[in-house]
GROMACS .gro file of N, CA and C in nm:
model
  384
    1UNK      N    1   8.994   9.299   8.644
    1UNK     CA    2   9.119   9.322   8.669
    1UNK      C    3   9.257   9.326   8.555
    2UNK      N    4   9.289   9.202   8.572
    2UNK     CA    5   9.357   9.163   8.457
    2UNK      C    6   9.286   9.190   8.331
    3UNK      N    7   9.226   9.174   8.290
    3UNK     CA    8   9.134   9.243   8.137
    3UNK      C    9   9.176   9.356   8.055
    4UNK      N   10   9.155   9.463   8.206
    4UNK     CA   11   9.154   9.614   8.215
    4UNK      C   12   9.256   9.607   8.159
    5UNK      N   13   9.414   9.525   8.219
    5UNK     CA   14   9.584   9.553   8.262
    5UNK      C   15   9.600   9.529   8.044
    6UNK      N   16   9.526   9.398   8.004
    6UNK     CA   17   9.516   9.340   7.856
    6UNK      C   18   9.473   9.452   7.768
    7UNK      N   19   9.364   9.514   7.772
    7UNK     CA   20   9.252   9.574   7.684
    7UNK      C   21   9.334   9.707   7.705
    8UNK      N   22   9.389   9.739   7.819
    8UNK     CA   23   9.450   9.917   7.827
    8UNK      C   24   9.585   9.984   7.889
    9UNK      N   25   9.661   9.874   7.825
    9UNK     CA   26   9.797   9.907   7.855
    9UNK      C   27   9.896  10.044   7.908
   10UNK      N   28   9.899  10.057   7.760
   10UNK     CA   29   9.933  10.210   7.720
   10UNK      C   30   9.819  10.321   7.808
   11UNK      N   31   9.722  10.321   7.803
   11UNK     CA   32   9.623  10.444   7.880
   11UNK      C   33   9.661  10.448   8.058
   12UNK      N   34   9.671  10.315   8.056
   12UNK     CA   35   9.719  10.288   8.213
   12UNK      C   36   9.827  10.347   8.253
   13UNK      N   37   9.932  10.326   8.151
   13UNK     CA   38  10.111  10.398   8.122
   13UNK      C   39  10.082  10.504   8.137
   14UNK      N   40   9.950  10.557   8.041
   14UNK     CA   41  10.003  10.702   8.075
   14UNK      C   42   9.956  10.760   8.226
   15UNK      N   43   9.849  10.731   8.254
   15UNK     CA   44   9.776  10.762   8.389
   15UNK      C   45   9.902  10.819   8.507
   16UNK      N   46   9.969  10.668   8.462
   16UNK     CA   47  10.067  10.641   8.599
   16UNK      C   48  10.192  10.746   8.558
   17UNK      N   49  10.178  10.794   8.415
   17UNK     CA   50  10.285  10.910   8.422
   17UNK      C   51  10.192  11.133   8.483
   18UNK      N   52  10.075  11.107   8.396
   18UNK     CA   53  10.000  11.168   8.458
   18UNK      C   54   9.993  11.219   8.595
   19UNK      N   55   9.992  11.073   8.746
   19UNK     CA   56   9.991  11.130   8.849
   19UNK      C   57  10.196  11.169   8.873
   20UNK      N   58  10.277  11.116   8.789
   20UNK     CA   59  10.415  11.128   8.849
   20UNK      C   60  10.435  11.262   8.758
   21UNK      N   61  10.400  11.291   8.667
   21UNK     CA   62  10.357  11.408   8.631
   21UNK      C   63  10.355  11.513   8.752
   22UNK      N   64  10.281  11.550   8.748
   22UNK     CA   65  10.165  11.628   8.826
   22UNK      C   66  10.230  11.651   8.966
   23UNK      N   67  10.317  11.511   8.999
   23UNK     CA   68  10.360  11.545   9.175
   23UNK      C   69  10.500  11.604   9.198
   24UNK      N   70  10.560  11.600   9.119
   24UNK     CA   71  10.687  11.597   9.101
   24UNK      C   72  10.729  11.751   9.035
   25UNK      N   73  10.873  11.816   9.111
   25UNK     CA   74  10.880  11.952   9.112
   25UNK      C   75  10.978  11.948   8.987
   26UNK      N   76  10.944  12.022   8.866
   26UNK     CA   77  10.950  12.020   8.792
   26UNK      C   78  11.066  12.169   8.805
   27UNK      N   79  11.185  12.062   8.645
   27UNK     CA   80  11.264  12.216   8.690
   27UNK      C   81  11.234  12.353   8.575
   28UNK      N   82  11.294  12.430   8.668
   28UNK     CA   83  11.338  12.578   8.576
   28UNK      C   84  11.378  12.577   8.440
   29UNK      N   85  11.231  12.639   8.310
   29UNK     CA   86  11.312  12.608   8.215
   29UNK      C   87  11.229  12.728   8.112
   30UNK      N   88  11.316  12.765   8.004
   30UNK     CA   89  11.309  12.929   7.955
   30UNK      C   90  11.113  12.890   7.906
   31UNK      N   91  11.050  12.711   7.822
   31UNK     CA   92  10.942  12.722   7.866
   31UNK      C   93  10.784  12.832   7.916
   32UNK      N   94  10.868  12.819   8.004
   32UNK     CA   95  10.769  12.875   8.120
   32UNK      C   96  10.712  13.053   8.133
   33UNK      N   97  10.850  13.123   8.049
   33UNK     CA   98  10.779  13.210   7.982
   33UNK      C   99  10.686  13.254   7.816
   34UNK      N  100  10.707  13.114   7.809
   34UNK     CA  101  10.559  13.130   7.677
   34UNK      C  102  10.402  13.124   7.765
   35UNK      N  103  10.367  13.274   7.683
   35UNK     CA  104  10.171  13.217   7.792
   35UNK      C  105  10.125  13.135   7.731
   36UNK      N  106  10.064  13.016   7.840
   36UNK     CA  107   9.941  12.944   7.842
   36UNK      C  108   9.999  12.804   7.773
   37UNK      N  109  10.178  12.809   7.795
   37UNK     CA  110  10.196  12.656   7.765
   37UNK      C  111  10.166  12.537   7.884
   38UNK      N  112  10.177  12.651   7.967
   38UNK     CA  113  10.141  12.497   8.077
   38UNK      C  114   9.988  12.476   8.091
   39UNK      N  115   9.893  12.527   8.042
   39UNK     CA  116   9.755  12.512   7.965
   39UNK      C  117   9.721  12.396   7.884
   40UNK      N  118   9.855  12.431   7.745
   40UNK     CA  119   9.835  12.400   7.635
   40UNK      C  120   9.882  12.249   7.694
   41UNK      N  121   9.987  12.252   7.755
   41UNK     CA  122  10.036  12.091   7.765
   41UNK      C  123   9.943  11.945   7.893
   42UNK      N  124   9.817  12.096   7.964
   42UNK     CA  125   9.757  11.988   8.048
   42UNK      C  126   9.678  12.002   7.936
   43UNK      N  127   9.606  12.070   7.854
   43UNK     CA  128   9.561  11.989   7.734
   43UNK      C  129   9.586  11.896   7.651
   44UNK      N  130   9.681  11.869   7.648
   44UNK     CA  131   9.772  11.770   7.539
   44UNK      C  132   9.832  11.689   7.615
   45UNK      N  133   9.842  11.668   7.750
   45UNK     CA  134   9.790  11.545   7.843
   45UNK      C  135   9.709  11.541   7.844
   46UNK      N  136   9.578  11.526   7.907
   46UNK     CA  137   9.462  11.483   7.917
   46UNK      C  138   9.374  11.461   7.763
   47UNK      N  139   9.449  11.520   7.668
   47UNK     CA  140   9.389  11.502   7.496
   47UNK      C  141   9.443  11.357   7.464
   48UNK      N  142   9.584  11.363   7.494
   48UNK     CA  143   9.688  11.267   7.481
   48UNK      C  144   9.600  11.086   7.570
   49UNK      N  145   9.589  11.139   7.604
   49UNK     CA  146   9.503  11.025   7.713
   49UNK      C  147   9.406  10.981   7.731
   50UNK      N  148   9.290  11.048   7.689
   50UNK     CA  149   9.140  10.989   7.665
   50UNK      C  150   9.154  10.944   7.459
   51UNK      N  151   9.266  11.027   7.395
   51UNK     CA  152   9.268  10.958   7.264
   51UNK      C  153   9.302  10.817   7.295
   52UNK      N  154   9.437  10.731   7.400
   52UNK     CA  155   9.477  10.652   7.379
   52UNK      C  156   9.337  10.555   7.453
   53UNK      N  157   9.303  10.624   7.494
   53UNK     CA  158   9.144  10.546   7.525
   53UNK      C  159   9.038  10.492   7.495
   54UNK      N  160   9.041  10.601   7.340
   54UNK     CA  161   8.939  10.537   7.229
   54UNK      C  162   9.003  10.414   7.149
   55UNK      N  163   9.095  10.459   7.157
   55UNK     CA  164   9.170  10.428   7.055
   55UNK      C  165   9.203  10.242   7.113
   56UNK      N  166   9.198  10.193   7.251
   56UNK     CA  167   9.242  10.089   7.343
   56UNK      C  168   9.107  10.026   7.321
   57UNK      N  169   9.029  10.095   7.317
   57UNK     CA  170   8.888  10.070   7.370
   57UNK      C  171   8.789   9.993   7.156
   58UNK      N  172   8.849  10.144   7.076
   58UNK     CA  173   8.764  10.082   6.976
   58UNK      C  174   8.847   9.936   6.909
   59UNK      N  175   8.959   9.970   6.996
   59UNK     CA  176   9.063   9.805   6.870
   59UNK      C  177   9.053   9.712   6.948
   60UNK      N  178   8.935   9.686   7.093
   60UNK     CA  179   8.908   9.585   7.131
   60UNK      C  180   8.705   9.527   7.139
   61UNK      N  181   8.702   9.643   7.078
   61UNK     CA  182   8.555   9.609   7.034
   61UNK      C  183   8.487   9.614   6.953
   62UNK      N  184   8.384   9.552   6.918
   62UNK     CA  185   8.305   9.579   6.728
   62UNK      C  186   8.154   9.694   6.765
   63UNK      N  187   8.133   9.712   6.905
   63UNK     CA  188   8.054   9.862   6.865
   63UNK      C  189   8.072   9.929   6.987
   64UNK      N  190   7.999  10.029   7.025
   64UNK     CA  191   7.990  10.114   7.127
   64UNK      C  192   7.912  10.149   7.234
   65UNK      N  193   7.943  10.074   7.385
   65UNK     CA  194   7.896  10.068   7.473
   65UNK      C  195   7.847  10.272   7.494
   66UNK      N  196   7.780  10.322   7.482
   66UNK     CA  197   7.824  10.537   7.471
   66UNK      C  198   7.841  10.543   7.677
   67UNK      N  199   7.758  10.402   7.752
   67UNK     CA  200   7.778  10.505   7.869
   67UNK      C  201   7.900  10.444   7.952
   68UNK      N  202   7.974  10.308   7.928
   68UNK     CA  203   8.015  10.280   7.966
   68UNK      C  204   8.239  10.394   7.869
   69UNK      N  205   8.186  10.431   7.738
   69UNK     CA  206   8.312  10.515   7.705
   69UNK      C  207   8.274  10.650   7.784
   70UNK      N  208   8.170  10.726   7.768
   70UNK     CA  209   8.159  10.816   7.829
   70UNK      C  210   8.158  10.881   7.995
   71UNK      N  211   8.211  10.765   8.071
   71UNK     CA  212   8.228  10.714   8.200
   71UNK      C  213   8.378  10.740   8.169
   72UNK      N  214   8.409  10.606   8.116
   72UNK     CA  215   8.579  10.595   8.169
   72UNK      C  216   8.693  10.717   8.056
   73UNK      N  217   8.591  10.722   7.926
   73UNK     CA  218   8.680  10.809   7.794
   73UNK      C  219   8.669  10.964   7.822
   74UNK      N  220   8.579  11.011   7.912
   74UNK     CA  221   8.555  11.157   7.972
   74UNK      C  222   8.548  11.177   8.063
   75UNK      N  223   8.457  11.068   8.191
   75UNK     CA  224   8.444  11.104   8.274
   75UNK      C  225   8.517  11.163   8.340
   76UNK      N  226   8.544  10.990   8.385
   76UNK     CA  227   8.692  10.977   8.480
   76UNK      C  228   8.799  11.062   8.468
   77UNK      N  229   8.867  11.048   8.331
   77UNK     CA  230   8.993  11.154   8.348
   77UNK      C  231   8.963  11.278   8.367
   78UNK      N  232   8.814  11.309   8.371
   78UNK     CA  233   8.797  11.435   8.405
   78UNK      C  234   8.830  11.472   8.538
   79UNK      N  235   8.698  11.389   8.651
   79UNK     CA  236   8.758  11.347   8.770
   79UNK      C  237   8.878  11.366   8.830
   80UNK      N  238   8.940  11.206   8.798
   80UNK     CA  239   9.113  11.206   8.836
   80UNK      C  240   9.175  11.350   8.842
   81UNK      N  241   9.196  11.477   8.678
   81UNK     CA  242   9.191  11.557   8.713
   81UNK      C  243   9.184  11.670   8.853
   82UNK      N  244   9.085  11.680   8.768
   82UNK     CA  245   8.988  11.745   8.952
   82UNK      C  246   9.027  11.673   9.084
   83UNK      N  247   9.058  11.591   9.118
   83UNK     CA  248   9.138  11.517   9.203
   83UNK      C  249   9.298  11.571   9.203
   84UNK      N  250   9.312  11.569   9.083
   84UNK     CA  251   9.480  11.591   9.143
   84UNK      C  252   9.559  11.712   9.157
   85UNK      N  253   9.439  11.787   9.075
   85UNK     CA  254   9.454  11.929   9.121
   85UNK      C  255   9.464  11.989   9.272
   86UNK      N  256   9.274  11.875   9.301
   86UNK     CA  257   9.277  11.927   9.467
   86UNK      C  258   9.427  11.870   9.551
   87UNK      N  259   9.490  11.772   9.498
   87UNK     CA  260   9.576  11.716   9.606
   87UNK      C  261   9.669  11.813   9.580
   88UNK      N  262   9.701  11.829   9.469
   88UNK     CA  263   9.824  11.994   9.437
   88UNK      C  264   9.815  12.113   9.557
   89UNK      N  265   9.718  12.094   9.602
   89UNK     CA  266   9.643  12.224   9.630
   89UNK      C  267   9.685  12.239   9.806
   90UNK      N  268   9.610  12.086   9.802
   90UNK     CA  269   9.607  12.091  10.000
   90UNK      C  270   9.698  11.986  10.032
   91UNK      N  271   9.765  11.919   9.934
   91UNK     CA  272   9.861  11.820  10.000
   91UNK      C  273  10.027  11.833   9.938
   92UNK      N  274  10.095  11.930   9.861
   92UNK     CA  275  10.218  11.926   9.924
   92UNK      C  276  10.215  12.070   9.863
   93UNK      N  277  10.324  12.121   9.898
   93UNK     CA  278  10.426  12.236   9.913
   93UNK      C  279  10.431  12.295   9.841
   94UNK      N  280  10.484  12.203   9.675
   94UNK     CA  281  10.561  12.215   9.609
   94UNK      C  282  10.473  12.254   9.441
   95UNK      N  283  10.371  12.189   9.451
   95UNK     CA  284  10.286  12.248   9.359
   95UNK      C  285  10.150  12.352   9.384
   96UNK      N  286  10.075  12.362   9.322
   96UNK     CA  287   9.935  12.447   9.338
   96UNK      C  288   9.815  12.427   9.255
   97UNK      N  289   9.702  12.352   9.323
   97UNK     CA  290   9.566  12.302   9.213
   97UNK      C  291   9.519  12.496   9.167
   98UNK      N  292   9.548  12.406   9.034
   98UNK     CA  293   9.459  12.570   8.923
   98UNK      C  294   9.331  12.528   8.882
   99UNK      N  295   9.195  12.633   8.888
   99UNK     CA  296   9.118  12.596   8.800
   99UNK      C  297   9.075  12.581   8.665
  100UNK      N  298   9.206  12.719   8.640
  100UNK     CA  299   9.231  12.721   8.480
  100UNK      C  300   9.319  12.556   8.436
  101UNK      N  301   9.388  12.491   8.512
  101UNK     CA  302   9.479  12.397   8.414
  101UNK      C  303   9.363  12.232   8.463
  102UNK      N  304   9.257  12.232   8.581
  102UNK     CA  305   9.120  12.229   8.547
  102UNK      C  306   9.031  12.158   8.461
  103UNK      N  307   9.061  12.293   8.420
  103UNK     CA  308   8.942  12.360   8.231
  103UNK      C  309   9.063  12.319   8.149
  104UNK      N  310   9.230  12.329   8.136
  104UNK     CA  311   9.212  12.289   8.041
  104UNK      C  312   9.217  12.149   8.053
  105UNK      N  313   9.242  12.062   8.163
  105UNK     CA  314   9.228  11.909   8.117
  105UNK      C  315   9.118  11.847   8.106
  106UNK      N  316   9.034  11.925   8.077
  106UNK     CA  317   8.864  11.896   8.088
  106UNK      C  318   8.873  11.917   7.927
  107UNK      N  319   8.896  12.031   7.884
  107UNK     CA  320   8.919  12.081   7.723
  107UNK      C  321   8.974  11.949   7.664
  108UNK      N  322   9.069  11.930   7.713
  108UNK     CA  323   9.121  11.828   7.616
  108UNK      C  324   9.092  11.699   7.654
  109UNK      N  325   9.047  11.658   7.709
  109UNK     CA  326   8.928  11.528   7.721
  109UNK      C  327   8.776  11.505   7.624
  110UNK      N  328   8.733  11.680   7.596
  110UNK     CA  329   8.592  11.655   7.573
  110UNK      C  330   8.676  11.616   7.369
  111UNK      N  331   8.781  11.744   7.383
  111UNK     CA  332   8.884  11.745   7.185
  111UNK      C  333   8.872  11.604   7.169
  112UNK      N  334   8.910  11.483   7.283
  112UNK     CA  335   8.968  11.343   7.218
  112UNK      C  336   8.857  11.262   7.227
  113UNK      N  337   8.767  11.289   7.321
  113UNK     CA  338   8.623  11.256   7.251
  113UNK      C  339   8.557  11.238   7.145
  114UNK      N  340   8.576  11.412   7.065
  114UNK     CA  341   8.544  11.472   6.950
  114UNK      C  342   8.600  11.357   6.842
  115UNK      N  343   8.733  11.385   6.852
  115UNK     CA  344   8.829  11.325   6.773
  115UNK      C  345   8.842  11.187   6.788
  116UNK      N  346   8.809  11.059   6.868
  116UNK     CA  347   8.829  10.974   6.853
  116UNK      C  348   8.689  10.882   6.788
  117UNK      N  349   8.549  10.918   6.814
  117UNK     CA  350   8.411  10.933   6.774
  117UNK      C  351   8.478  10.932   6.637
  118UNK      N  352   8.441  11.091   6.609
  118UNK     CA  353   8.405  11.156   6.446
  118UNK      C  354   8.569  11.075   6.358
  119UNK      N  355   8.733  11.066   6.355
  119UNK     CA  356   8.837  11.076   6.293
  119UNK      C  357   8.863  10.917   6.344
  120UNK      N  358   8.908  10.927   6.502
  120UNK     CA  359   8.986  10.774   6.514
  120UNK      C  360   8.862  10.663   6.522
  121UNK      N  361   8.753  10.646   6.494
  121UNK     CA  362   8.633  10.527   6.459
  121UNK      C  363   8.630  10.491   6.360
  122UNK      N  364   8.549  10.619   6.267
  122UNK     CA  365   8.558  10.559   6.188
  122UNK      C  366   8.746  10.481   6.067
  123UNK      N  367   8.812  10.540   6.056
  123UNK     CA  368   8.935  10.534   5.996
  123UNK      C  369   9.048  10.351   6.126
  124UNK      N  370   8.959  10.318   6.230
  124UNK     CA  371   8.969  10.190   6.251
  124UNK      C  372   8.906  10.094   6.225
  125UNK      N  373   8.753  10.197   6.201
  125UNK     CA  374   8.694  10.032   6.222
  125UNK      C  375   8.660   9.926   6.082
  126UNK      N  376   8.691  10.068   5.944
  126UNK     CA  377   8.647  10.099   5.778
  126UNK      C  378   8.759   9.927   5.782
  127UNK      N  379   8.898   9.952   5.832
  127UNK     CA  380   8.950   9.842   5.783
  127UNK      C  381   8.935   9.717   5.855
  128UNK      N  382   8.834   9.667   5.964
  128UNK     CA  383   8.750   9.549   6.017
  128UNK      C  384   8.678   9.456   5.924
   0.00000   0.00000   0.00000
């Protein structure tokens, strides 16, 4: 567990922030009037998380162990997002779980995997 704290500190911080943002009561703003802004925020949150996971993985490994990357860089964040949506729906009074939020979260994770593998990996490993 301690090695994960050393290898993935930013990822773990982002996970904590996502949990916090998922359960606090957000203030009312004019941004809510922009169609789709909520889904864009979900895509960016999970895309950002998964890109940071890719960055931290590539920084500390010389090769890609695909089962591990698929599990922790794509599947685990998607499952986390589904769990959060279920908890919002059934365990809170101020938040609601939505299938479209889950879809936006999943889209962010998949897009980040594509960017991580096709853009970030060649950039980072070219310097090694």
